[in-house]
Short mmCIF file of C-alpha atoms and ligand atoms in Angstrom, two decimals:
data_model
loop_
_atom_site.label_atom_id
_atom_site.label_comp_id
_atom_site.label_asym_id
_atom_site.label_seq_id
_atom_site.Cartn_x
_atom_site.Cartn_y
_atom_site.Cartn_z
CA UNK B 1 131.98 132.80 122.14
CA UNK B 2 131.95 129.12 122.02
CA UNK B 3 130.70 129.26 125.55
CA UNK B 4 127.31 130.47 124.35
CA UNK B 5 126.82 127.81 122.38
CA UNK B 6 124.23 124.94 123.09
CA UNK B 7 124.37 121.36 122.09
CA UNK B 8 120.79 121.74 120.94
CA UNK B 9 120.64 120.77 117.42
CA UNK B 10 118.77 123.40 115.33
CA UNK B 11 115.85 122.66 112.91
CA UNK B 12 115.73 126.01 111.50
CA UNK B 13 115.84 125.51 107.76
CA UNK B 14 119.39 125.55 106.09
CA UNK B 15 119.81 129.57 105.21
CA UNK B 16 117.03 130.71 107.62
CA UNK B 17 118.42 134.32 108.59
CA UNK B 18 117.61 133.47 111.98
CA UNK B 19 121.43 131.21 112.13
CA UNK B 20 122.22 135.19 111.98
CA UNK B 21 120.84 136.50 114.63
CA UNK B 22 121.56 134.19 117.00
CA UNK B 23 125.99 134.57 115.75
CA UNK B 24 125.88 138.46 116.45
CA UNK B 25 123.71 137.53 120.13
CA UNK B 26 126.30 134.96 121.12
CA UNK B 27 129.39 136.86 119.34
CA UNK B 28 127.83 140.20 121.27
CA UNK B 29 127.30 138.54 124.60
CA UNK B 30 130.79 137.50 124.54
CA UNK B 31 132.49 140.57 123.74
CA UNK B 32 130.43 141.83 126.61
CA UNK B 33 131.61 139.18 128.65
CA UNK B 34 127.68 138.60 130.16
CA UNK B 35 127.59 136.10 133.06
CA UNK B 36 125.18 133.44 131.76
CA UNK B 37 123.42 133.11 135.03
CA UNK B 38 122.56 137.16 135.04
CA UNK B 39 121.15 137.14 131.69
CA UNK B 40 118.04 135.84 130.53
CA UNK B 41 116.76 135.29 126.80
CA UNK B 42 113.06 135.00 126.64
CA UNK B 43 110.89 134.12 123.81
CA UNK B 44 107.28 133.92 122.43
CA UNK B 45 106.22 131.33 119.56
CA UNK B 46 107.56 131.00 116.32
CA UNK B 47 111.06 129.72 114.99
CA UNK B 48 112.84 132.41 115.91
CA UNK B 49 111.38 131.73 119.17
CA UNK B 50 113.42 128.79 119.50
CA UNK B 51 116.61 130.85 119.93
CA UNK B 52 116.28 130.22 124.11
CA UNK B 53 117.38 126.73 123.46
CA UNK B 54 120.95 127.63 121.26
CA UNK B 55 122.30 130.33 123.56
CA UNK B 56 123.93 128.96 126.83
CA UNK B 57 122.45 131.33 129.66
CA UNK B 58 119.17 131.75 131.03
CA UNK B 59 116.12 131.49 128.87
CA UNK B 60 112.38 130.77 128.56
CA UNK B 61 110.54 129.62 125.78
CA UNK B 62 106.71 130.77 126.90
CA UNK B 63 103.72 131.11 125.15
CA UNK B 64 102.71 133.28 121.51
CA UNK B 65 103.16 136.90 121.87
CA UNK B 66 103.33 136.71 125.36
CA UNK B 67 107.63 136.43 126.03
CA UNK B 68 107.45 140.53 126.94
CA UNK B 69 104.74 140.20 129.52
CA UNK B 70 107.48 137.36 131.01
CA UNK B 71 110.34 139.56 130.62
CA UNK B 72 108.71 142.08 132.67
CA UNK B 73 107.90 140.11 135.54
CA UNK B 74 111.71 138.40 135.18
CA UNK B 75 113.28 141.90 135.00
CA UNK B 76 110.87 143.88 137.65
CA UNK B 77 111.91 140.38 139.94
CA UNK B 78 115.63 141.20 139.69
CA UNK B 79 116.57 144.77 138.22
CA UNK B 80 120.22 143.36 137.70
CA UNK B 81 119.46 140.68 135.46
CA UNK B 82 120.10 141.79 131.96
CA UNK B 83 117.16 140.28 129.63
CA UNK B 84 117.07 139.83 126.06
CA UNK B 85 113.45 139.01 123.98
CA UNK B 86 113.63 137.19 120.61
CA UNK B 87 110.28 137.07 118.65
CA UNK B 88 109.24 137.08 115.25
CA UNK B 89 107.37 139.73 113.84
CA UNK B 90 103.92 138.20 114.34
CA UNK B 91 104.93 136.91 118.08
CA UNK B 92 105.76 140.75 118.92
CA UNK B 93 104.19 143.08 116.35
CA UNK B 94 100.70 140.57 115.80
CA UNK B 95 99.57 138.70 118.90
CA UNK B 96 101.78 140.52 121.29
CA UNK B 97 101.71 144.08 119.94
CA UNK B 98 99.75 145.71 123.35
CA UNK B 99 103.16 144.25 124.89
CA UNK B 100 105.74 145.89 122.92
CA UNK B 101 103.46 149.02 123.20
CA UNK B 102 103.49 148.74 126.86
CA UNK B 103 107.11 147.76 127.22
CA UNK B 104 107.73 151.27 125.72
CA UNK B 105 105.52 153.31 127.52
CA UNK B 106 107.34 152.16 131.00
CA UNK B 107 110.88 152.06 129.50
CA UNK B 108 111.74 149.01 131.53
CA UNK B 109 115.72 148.24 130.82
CA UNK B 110 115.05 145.64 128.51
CA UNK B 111 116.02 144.54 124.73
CA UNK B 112 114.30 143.19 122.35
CA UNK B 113 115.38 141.81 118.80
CA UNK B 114 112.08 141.72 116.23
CA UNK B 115 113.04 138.83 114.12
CA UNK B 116 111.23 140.41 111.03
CA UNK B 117 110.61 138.35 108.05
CA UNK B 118 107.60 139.67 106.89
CA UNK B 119 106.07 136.11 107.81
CA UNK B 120 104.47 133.51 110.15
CA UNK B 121 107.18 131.14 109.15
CA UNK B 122 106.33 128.31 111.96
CA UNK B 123 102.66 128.70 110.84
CA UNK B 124 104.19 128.21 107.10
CA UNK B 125 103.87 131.55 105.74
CA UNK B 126 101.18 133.53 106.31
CA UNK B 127 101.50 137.44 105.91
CA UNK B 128 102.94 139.30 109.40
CA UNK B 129 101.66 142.99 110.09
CA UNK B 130 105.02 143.89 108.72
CA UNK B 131 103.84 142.20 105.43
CA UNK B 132 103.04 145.30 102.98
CA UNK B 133 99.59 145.52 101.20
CA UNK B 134 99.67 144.47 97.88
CA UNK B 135 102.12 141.91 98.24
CA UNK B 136 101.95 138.24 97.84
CA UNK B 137 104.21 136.16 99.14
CA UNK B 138 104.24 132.15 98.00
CA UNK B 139 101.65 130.92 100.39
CA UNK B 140 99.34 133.63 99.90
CA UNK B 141 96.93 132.70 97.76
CA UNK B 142 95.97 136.28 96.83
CA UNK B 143 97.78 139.41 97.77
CA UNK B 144 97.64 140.78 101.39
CA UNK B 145 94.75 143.17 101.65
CA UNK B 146 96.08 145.28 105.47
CA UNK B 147 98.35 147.88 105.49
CA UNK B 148 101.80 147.01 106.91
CA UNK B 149 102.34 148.15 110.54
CA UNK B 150 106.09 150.29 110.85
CA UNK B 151 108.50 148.94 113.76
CA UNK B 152 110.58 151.80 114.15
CA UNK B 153 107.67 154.29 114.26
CA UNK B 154 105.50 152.32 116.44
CA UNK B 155 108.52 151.86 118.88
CA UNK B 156 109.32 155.31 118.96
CA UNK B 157 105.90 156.36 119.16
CA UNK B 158 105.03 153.67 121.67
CA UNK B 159 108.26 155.47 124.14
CA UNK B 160 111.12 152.96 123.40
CA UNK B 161 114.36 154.85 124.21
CA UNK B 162 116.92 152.97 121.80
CA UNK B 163 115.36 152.16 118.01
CA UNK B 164 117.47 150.43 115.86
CA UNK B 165 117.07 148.26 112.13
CA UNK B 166 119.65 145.42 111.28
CA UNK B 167 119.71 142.93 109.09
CA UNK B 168 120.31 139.08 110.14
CA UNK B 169 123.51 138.39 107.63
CA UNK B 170 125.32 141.72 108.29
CA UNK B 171 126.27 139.67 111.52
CA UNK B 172 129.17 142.04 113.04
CA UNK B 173 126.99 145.35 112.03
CA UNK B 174 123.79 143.98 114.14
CA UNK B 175 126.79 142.86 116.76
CA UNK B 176 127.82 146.23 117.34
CA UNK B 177 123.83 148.01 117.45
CA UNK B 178 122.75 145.09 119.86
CA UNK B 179 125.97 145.95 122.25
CA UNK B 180 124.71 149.38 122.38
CA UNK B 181 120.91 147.84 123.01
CA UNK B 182 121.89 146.06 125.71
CA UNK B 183 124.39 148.79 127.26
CA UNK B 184 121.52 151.21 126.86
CA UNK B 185 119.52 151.79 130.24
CA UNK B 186 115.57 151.55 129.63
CA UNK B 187 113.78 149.91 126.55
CA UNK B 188 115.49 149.03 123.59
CA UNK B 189 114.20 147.51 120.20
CA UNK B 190 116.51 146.18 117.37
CA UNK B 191 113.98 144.99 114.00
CA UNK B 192 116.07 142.65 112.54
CA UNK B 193 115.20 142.14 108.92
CA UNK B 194 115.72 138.29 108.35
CA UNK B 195 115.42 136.47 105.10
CA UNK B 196 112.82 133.68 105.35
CA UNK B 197 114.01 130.79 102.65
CA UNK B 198 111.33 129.02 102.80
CA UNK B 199 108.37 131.00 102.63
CA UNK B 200 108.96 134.36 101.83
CA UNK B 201 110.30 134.50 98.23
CA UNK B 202 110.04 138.67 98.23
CA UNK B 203 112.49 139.56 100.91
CA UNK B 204 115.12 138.00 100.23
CA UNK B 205 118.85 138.07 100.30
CA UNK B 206 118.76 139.30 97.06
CA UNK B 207 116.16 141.94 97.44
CA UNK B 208 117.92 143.63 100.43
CA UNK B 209 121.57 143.13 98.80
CA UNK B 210 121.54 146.06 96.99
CA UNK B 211 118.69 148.62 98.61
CA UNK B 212 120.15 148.28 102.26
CA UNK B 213 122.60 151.22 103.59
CA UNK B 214 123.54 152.31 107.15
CA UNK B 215 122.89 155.57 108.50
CA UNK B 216 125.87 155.91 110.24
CA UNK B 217 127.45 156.39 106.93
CA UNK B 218 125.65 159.84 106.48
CA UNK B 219 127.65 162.38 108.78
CA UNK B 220 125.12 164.59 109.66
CA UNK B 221 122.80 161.62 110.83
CA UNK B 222 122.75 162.06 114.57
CA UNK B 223 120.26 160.12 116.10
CA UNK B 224 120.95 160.73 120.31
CA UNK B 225 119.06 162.54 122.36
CA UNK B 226 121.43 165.44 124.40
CA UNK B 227 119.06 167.59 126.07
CA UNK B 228 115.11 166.70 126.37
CA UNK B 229 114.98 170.09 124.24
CA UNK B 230 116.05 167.93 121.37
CA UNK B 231 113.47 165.23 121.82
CA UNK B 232 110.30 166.20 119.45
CA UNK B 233 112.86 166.95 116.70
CA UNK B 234 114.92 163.76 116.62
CA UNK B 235 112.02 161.69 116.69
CA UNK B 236 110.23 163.22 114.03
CA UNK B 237 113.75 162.72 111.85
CA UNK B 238 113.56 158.74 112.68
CA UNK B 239 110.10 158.42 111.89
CA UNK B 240 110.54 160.22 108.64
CA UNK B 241 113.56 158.20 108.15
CA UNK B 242 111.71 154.77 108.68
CA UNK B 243 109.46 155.58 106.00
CA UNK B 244 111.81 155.31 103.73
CA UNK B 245 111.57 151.64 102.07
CA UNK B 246 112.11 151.30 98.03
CA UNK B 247 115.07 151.13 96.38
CA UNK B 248 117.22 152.36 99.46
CA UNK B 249 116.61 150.81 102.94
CA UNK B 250 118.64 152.54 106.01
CA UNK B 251 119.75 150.28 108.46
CA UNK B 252 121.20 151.64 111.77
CA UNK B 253 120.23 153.40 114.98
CA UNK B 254 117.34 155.73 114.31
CA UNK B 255 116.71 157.14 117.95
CA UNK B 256 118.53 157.25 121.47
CA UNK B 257 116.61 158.69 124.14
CA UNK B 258 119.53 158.41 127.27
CA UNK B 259 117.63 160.94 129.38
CA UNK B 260 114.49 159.34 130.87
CA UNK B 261 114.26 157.47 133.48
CA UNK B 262 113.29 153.86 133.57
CA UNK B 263 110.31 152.11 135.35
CA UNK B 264 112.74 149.89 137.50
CA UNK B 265 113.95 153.30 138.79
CA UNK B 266 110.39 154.81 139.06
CA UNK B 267 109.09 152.24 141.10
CA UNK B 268 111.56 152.19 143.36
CA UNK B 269 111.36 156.14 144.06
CA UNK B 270 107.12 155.44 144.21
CA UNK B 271 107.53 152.23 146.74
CA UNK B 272 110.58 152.26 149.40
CA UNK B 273 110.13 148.24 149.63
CA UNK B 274 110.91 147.97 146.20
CA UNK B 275 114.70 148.11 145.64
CA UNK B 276 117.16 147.70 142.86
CA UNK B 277 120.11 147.09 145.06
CA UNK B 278 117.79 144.47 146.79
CA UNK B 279 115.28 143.39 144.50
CA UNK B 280 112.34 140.69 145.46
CA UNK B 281 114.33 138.02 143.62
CA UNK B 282 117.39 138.23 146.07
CA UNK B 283 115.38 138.66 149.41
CA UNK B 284 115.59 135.80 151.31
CA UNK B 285 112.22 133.37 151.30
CA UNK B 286 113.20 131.39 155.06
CA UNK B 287 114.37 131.27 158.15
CA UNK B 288 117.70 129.85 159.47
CA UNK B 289 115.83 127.17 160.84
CA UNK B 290 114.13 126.72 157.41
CA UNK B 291 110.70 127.97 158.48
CA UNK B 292 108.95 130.41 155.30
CA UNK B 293 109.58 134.59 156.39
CA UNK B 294 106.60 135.03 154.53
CA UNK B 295 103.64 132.22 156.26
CA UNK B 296 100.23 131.91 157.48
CA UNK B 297 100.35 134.77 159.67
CA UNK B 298 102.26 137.51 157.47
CA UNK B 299 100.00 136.20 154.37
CA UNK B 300 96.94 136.84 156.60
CA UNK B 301 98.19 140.48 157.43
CA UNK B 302 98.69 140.92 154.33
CA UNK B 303 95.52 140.26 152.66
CA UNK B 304 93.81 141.77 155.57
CA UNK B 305 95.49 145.22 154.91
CA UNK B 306 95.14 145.46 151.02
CA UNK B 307 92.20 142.92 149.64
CA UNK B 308 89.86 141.25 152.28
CA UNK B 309 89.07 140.00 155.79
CA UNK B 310 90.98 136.25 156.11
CA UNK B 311 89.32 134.89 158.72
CA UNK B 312 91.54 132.24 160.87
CA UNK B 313 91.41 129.01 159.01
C1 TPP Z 401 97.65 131.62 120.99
C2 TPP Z 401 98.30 131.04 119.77
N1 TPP Z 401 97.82 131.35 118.55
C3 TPP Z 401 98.40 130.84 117.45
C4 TPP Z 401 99.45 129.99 117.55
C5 TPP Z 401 100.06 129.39 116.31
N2 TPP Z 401 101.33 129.98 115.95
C6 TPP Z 401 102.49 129.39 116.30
S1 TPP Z 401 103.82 130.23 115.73
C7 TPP Z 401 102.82 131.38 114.99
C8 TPP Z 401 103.39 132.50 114.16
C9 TPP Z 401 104.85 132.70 114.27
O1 TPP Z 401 105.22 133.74 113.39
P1 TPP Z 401 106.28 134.81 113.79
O2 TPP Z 401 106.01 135.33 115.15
O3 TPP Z 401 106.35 135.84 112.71
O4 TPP Z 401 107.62 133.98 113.92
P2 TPP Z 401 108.48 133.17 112.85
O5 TPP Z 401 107.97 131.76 112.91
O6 TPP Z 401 108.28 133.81 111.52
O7 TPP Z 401 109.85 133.30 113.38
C10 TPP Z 401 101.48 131.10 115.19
C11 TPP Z 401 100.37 131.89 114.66
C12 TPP Z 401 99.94 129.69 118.84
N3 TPP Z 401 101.01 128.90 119.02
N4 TPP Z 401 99.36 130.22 119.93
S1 SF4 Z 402 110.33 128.64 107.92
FE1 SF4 Z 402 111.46 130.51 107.48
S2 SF4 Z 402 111.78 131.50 109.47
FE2 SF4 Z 402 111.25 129.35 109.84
S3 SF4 Z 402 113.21 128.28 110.01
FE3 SF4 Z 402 112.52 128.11 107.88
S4 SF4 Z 402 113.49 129.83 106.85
FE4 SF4 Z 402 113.58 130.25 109.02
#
């Protein structure tokens, strides 16, 4: 594990549950034994966001609500890499949502961990679309007046294969679900609930200490997918499920979809120049003698066939 770990120091406030998620990401990575240089954490804006810089493999910090749209093009680039977003709950659910939407309509084999604190936290506090209406957190100066959007729903009903809720300081229990993310093949989502200290004084360690229970202690809660038969059905249970927020909160897997196929996989069957096995990333870019495969001539070809006339230059 200690290989995962950065020298970055971290200004995330002392108790921030983001210190959390980023244990159970480097604690899972190593019991998974991921090669830092084939896996890639990519972020949006926010300071969970910042996670990139305190996990020792690949990452990019981009731009607000945008670290899905780069984890597309990294993961369409090279099929093998295995890529991991981190964004809070306004980067992904606010500013990014026609992302995550689209991430689970194409099923691309991707993860990504909703750091959900109800909050803009960077921004100091403002309410998230996962803030409920009504409520008033300490820098609102009246209560929120939108409805709260649901993760889990909108994931399933947006076509994300693997749903899941944690919660940041059950540390070995989100572990274990973002194993199973990352081992799943196509899109999966984990909404983290994470205790801001500093600005959200509602959701709090306290509040979730006693309301919070894991499906996978029910028995008859079976939330896979074994025949496509099954699908309509087990949805509709997760959805119902992930309405349920008062004085019990289930925390868990909600829906695994194993059956469909992912985008990586359509494409390839669509275009026979786009392969898995040899994806764009790994193709070589020059000659032996250093000149570009791709120049002048090819680029002029190129155009010529599927945009415009290049006339000689
Ligand atoms: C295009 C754009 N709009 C607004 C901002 C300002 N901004 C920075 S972080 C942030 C919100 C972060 O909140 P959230 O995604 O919930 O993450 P948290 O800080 O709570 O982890 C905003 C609005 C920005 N950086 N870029
Ligand atoms: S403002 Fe909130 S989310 Fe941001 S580091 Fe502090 S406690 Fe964490």
């Amino acid at each position: 594990m200690a290989s995962y770990r950065t020298e970055v120091w971290s200004d995330w406030c002392p108790g921030c549950g983001d210190f959390g998620i980023l244990a159970a990401m480097q604690k899972a990575f190593a019991e998974l034994n991921l090669d830092p240089a084939q896996t890639v954490v990519v972020s949006g804006i926010g300071c969970s966001s910042k996670t990139p810089h305190f996990i020792n493999v690949n990452g990019v910090h981009t731009i607000h609500g945008r670290g899905i749209a780069f984890a597309t093009g990294i993961k369409l680039a090279n099929p093998q890499l295995k890529v991991i977003v981190n964004g809070g709950d306004g980067d992904l659910l606010g500013i990014g949502v026609a992302h995550f939407v689209a991430l689970g309509r194409r099923n691309l084999d991707v993860t990504v961990l909703i750091h959900n604190n109800k909050v803009y936290g960077l921004t100091k506090g403002q309410a998230s679309p996962t803030l409920r209406r009504g409520e008033k957190v300490k820098s609102l100066p009246v209560p929120n007046l939108q409805d709260a959007v649901n993760p889990i729903a909108l994931a399933i009903a947006s076509g994300y294969t693997f749903v899941a809720r944690a919660y940041s300081l059950w540390v070995d229990h989100l572990k274990e679900i973002l194993k199973a993310a990352i081992n799943h093949k196509g899109s999966a989502v984990i909404d983290v609930l994470q205790p801001c200290v500093t600005y959200n004084d509602i959701y709090t360690a306290e509040f979730y200490k006693d309301r919070l229970y894991k499906l996978e202690d029910d028995p008859s809660w079976d939330p896979i997918v074994r025949d496509p038969s099954e699908d309509e059905e087990k949805k509709a249970a997760a959805i119902k499920k992930a309405e349920e927020w008062g004085t019990r909160i289930p925390v868990g897997v909600f829906y695994v979809n194993p059956l469909k196929d992912t985008y990586e996989e359509r494409l390839a069957q669509r275009n026979p120049s786009y392969s898995i096995d040899n994806p764009p990333a790994l193709q070589p870019i020059s000659r032996e003698d250093g000149s570009p495969i791709v120049g002048p001539d090819e680029f002029r070809k190129i155009f010529k066939r599927f945009i415009v006339n290049v006339k000689k230059l």
